[in-house]
PDB file of C-alpha atoms in Angstrom:
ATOM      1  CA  UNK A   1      13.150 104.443 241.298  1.00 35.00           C
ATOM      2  CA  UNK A   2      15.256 101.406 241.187  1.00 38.00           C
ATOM      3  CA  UNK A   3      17.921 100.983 238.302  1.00 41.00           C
ATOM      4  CA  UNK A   4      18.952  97.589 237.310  1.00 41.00           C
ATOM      5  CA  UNK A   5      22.547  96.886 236.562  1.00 45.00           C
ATOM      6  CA  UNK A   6      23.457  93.156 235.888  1.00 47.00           C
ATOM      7  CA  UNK A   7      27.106  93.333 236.460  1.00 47.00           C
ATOM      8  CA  UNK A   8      26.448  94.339 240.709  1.00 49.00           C
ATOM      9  CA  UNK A   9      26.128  90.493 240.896  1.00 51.00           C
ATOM     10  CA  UNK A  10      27.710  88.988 238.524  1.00 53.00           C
ATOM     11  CA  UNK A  11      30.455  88.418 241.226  1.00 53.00           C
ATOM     12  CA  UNK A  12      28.079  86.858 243.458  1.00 51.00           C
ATOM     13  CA  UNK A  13      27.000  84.703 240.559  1.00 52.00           C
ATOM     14  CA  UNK A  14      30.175  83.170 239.741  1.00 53.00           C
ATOM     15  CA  UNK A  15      30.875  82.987 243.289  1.00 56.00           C
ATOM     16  CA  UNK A  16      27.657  80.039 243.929  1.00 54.00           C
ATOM     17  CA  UNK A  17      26.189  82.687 246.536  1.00 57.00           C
ATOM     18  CA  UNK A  18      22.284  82.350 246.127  1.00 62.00           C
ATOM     19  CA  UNK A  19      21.449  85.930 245.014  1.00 76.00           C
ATOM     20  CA  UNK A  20      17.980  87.191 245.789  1.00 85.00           C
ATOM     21  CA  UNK A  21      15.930  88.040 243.136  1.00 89.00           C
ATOM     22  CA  UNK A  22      12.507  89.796 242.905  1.00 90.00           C
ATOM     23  CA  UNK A  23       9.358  87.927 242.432  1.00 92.00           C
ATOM     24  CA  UNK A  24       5.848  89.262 241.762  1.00 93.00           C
ATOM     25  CA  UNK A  25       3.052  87.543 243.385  1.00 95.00           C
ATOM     26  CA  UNK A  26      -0.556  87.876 242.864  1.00 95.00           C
ATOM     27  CA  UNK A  27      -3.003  86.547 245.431  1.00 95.00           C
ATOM     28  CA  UNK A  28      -6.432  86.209 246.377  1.00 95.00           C
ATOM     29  CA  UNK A  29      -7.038  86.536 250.256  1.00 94.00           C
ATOM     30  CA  UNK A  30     -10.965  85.438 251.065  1.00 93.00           C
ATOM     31  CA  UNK A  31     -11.978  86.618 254.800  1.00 87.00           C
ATOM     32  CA  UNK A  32     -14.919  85.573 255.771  1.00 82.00           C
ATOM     33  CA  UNK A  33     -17.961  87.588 255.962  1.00 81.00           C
ATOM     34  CA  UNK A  34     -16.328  89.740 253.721  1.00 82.00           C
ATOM     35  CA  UNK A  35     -15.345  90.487 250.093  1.00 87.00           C
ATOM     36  CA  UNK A  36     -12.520  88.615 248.758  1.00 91.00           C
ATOM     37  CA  UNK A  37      -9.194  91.030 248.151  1.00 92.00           C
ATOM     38  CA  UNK A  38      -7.033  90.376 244.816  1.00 94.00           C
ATOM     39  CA  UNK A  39      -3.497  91.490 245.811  1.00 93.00           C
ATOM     40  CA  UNK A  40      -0.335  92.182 243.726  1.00 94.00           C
ATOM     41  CA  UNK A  41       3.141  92.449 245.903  1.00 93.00           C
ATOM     42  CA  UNK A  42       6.599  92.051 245.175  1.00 92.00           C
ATOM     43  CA  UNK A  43       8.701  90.026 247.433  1.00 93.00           C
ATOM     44  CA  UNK A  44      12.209  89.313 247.421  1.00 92.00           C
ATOM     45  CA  UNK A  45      13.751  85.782 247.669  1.00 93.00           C
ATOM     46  CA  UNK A  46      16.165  83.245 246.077  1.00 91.00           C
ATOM     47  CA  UNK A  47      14.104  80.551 245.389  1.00 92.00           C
ATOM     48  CA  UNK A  48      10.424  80.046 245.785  1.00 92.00           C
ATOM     49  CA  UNK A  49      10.351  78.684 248.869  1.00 93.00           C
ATOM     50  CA  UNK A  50      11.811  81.654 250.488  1.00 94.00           C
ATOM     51  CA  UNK A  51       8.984  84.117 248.576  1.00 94.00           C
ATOM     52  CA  UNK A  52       6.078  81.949 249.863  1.00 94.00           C
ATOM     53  CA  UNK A  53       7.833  82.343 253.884  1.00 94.00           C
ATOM     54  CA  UNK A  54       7.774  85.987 252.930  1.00 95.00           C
ATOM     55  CA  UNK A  55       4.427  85.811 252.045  1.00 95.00           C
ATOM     56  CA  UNK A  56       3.243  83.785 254.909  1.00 93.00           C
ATOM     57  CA  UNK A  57       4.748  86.196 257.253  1.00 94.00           C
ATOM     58  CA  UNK A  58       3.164  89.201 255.611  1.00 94.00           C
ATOM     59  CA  UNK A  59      -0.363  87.872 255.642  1.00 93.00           C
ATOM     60  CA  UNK A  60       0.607  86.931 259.309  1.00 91.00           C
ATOM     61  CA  UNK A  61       1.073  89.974 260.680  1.00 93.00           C
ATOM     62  CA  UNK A  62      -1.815  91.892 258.382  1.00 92.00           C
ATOM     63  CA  UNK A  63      -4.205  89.748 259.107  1.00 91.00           C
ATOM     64  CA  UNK A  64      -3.415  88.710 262.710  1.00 90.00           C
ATOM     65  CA  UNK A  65      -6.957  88.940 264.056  1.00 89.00           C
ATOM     66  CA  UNK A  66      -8.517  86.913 261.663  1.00 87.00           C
ATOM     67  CA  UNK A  67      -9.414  83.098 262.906  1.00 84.00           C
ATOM     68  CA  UNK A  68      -9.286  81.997 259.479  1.00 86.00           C
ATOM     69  CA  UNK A  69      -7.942  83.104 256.089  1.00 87.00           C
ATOM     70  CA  UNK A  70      -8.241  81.778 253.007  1.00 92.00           C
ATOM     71  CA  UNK A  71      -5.467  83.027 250.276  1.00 94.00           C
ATOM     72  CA  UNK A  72      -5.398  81.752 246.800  1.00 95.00           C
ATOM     73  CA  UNK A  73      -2.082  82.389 244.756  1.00 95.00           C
ATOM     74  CA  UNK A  74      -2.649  82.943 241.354  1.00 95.00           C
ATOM     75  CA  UNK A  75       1.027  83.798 239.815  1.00 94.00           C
ATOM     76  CA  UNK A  76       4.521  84.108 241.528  1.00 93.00           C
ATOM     77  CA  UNK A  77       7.101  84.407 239.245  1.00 92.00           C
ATOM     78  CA  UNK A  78      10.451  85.803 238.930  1.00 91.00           C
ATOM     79  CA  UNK A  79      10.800  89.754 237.224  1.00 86.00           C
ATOM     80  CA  UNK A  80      12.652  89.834 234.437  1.00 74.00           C
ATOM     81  CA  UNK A  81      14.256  92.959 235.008  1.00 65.00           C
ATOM     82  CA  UNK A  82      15.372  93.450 231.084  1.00 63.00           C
ATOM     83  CA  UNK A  83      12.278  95.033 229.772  1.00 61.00           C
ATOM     84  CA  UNK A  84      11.070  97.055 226.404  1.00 64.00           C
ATOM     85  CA  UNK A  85      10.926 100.815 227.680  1.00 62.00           C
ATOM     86  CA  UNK A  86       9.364 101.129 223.893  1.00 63.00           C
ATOM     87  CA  UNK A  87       6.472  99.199 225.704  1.00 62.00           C
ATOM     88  CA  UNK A  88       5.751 101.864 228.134  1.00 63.00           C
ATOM     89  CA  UNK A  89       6.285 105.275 226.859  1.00 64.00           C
ATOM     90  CA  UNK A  90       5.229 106.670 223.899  1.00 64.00           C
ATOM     91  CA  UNK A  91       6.951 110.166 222.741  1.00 66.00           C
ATOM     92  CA  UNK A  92       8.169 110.350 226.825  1.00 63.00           C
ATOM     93  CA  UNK A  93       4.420 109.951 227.762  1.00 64.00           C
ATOM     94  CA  UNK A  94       3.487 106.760 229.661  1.00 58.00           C
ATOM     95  CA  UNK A  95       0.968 104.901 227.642  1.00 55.00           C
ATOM     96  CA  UNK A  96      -0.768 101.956 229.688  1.00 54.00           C
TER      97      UNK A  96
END
C-alpha cells in the first residue's frame, strides 16, 4: 500500500530539485512468431525521457534473447495521485 502525502516534497519543489514522479505506461510488445503481449507498468521518472530509458532497460533485460522486438506504446502519462476513493468503493466494497 502506498499513501500519498503532497507536503514530503513540497521542499524539494521549491527547492528546483527534479522530483520523480510515477508514470503509467501501456505497451504493446509484438515477438515474432508469437502473439502480441499488451502490457501495463508503472515506472518512475522525472520527465519522459527518463520513463522511456526505464522502459528500454526493462524490455532489455526481459526480452534479452529475442533478435527482434517490436513494442508499440500506447499511453504514458503521469498518475495523478489525488483520486475519488467514492470512485472505487461502494459501502467499503470495491466496485470495478
Amino acid at each position: 500500500m502506498m499513501a500519498y502525502i503532497p507536503e514530503e516534497r513540497e521542499e524539494e519543489r521549491r527547492e528546483g530539485a527534479q522530483v520523480d514522479r510515477e508514470w503509467l505506461v501501456e505497451y504493446i510488445v509484438e515477438l515474432p512468431e508469437d502473439n502480441s503481449i499488451r502490457m501495463v507498468t508503472i515506472l518512475r521518472g522525472a520527465q519522459m525521457a527518463d520513463v522511456q530509458g526505464r522502459l528500454y532497460d526493462i524490455l532489455r533485460a526481459q526480452y534479452a534473447s529475442e533478435t527482434r522486438l517490436d513494442v508499440t506504446v500506447v499511453r504514458m502519462e503521469p498518475v495523478d495521485m489525488r483520486t475519488d476513493v467514492a470512485l472505487f468503493e461502494i459501502g467499503g466494497t470495491y466496485q470495478p
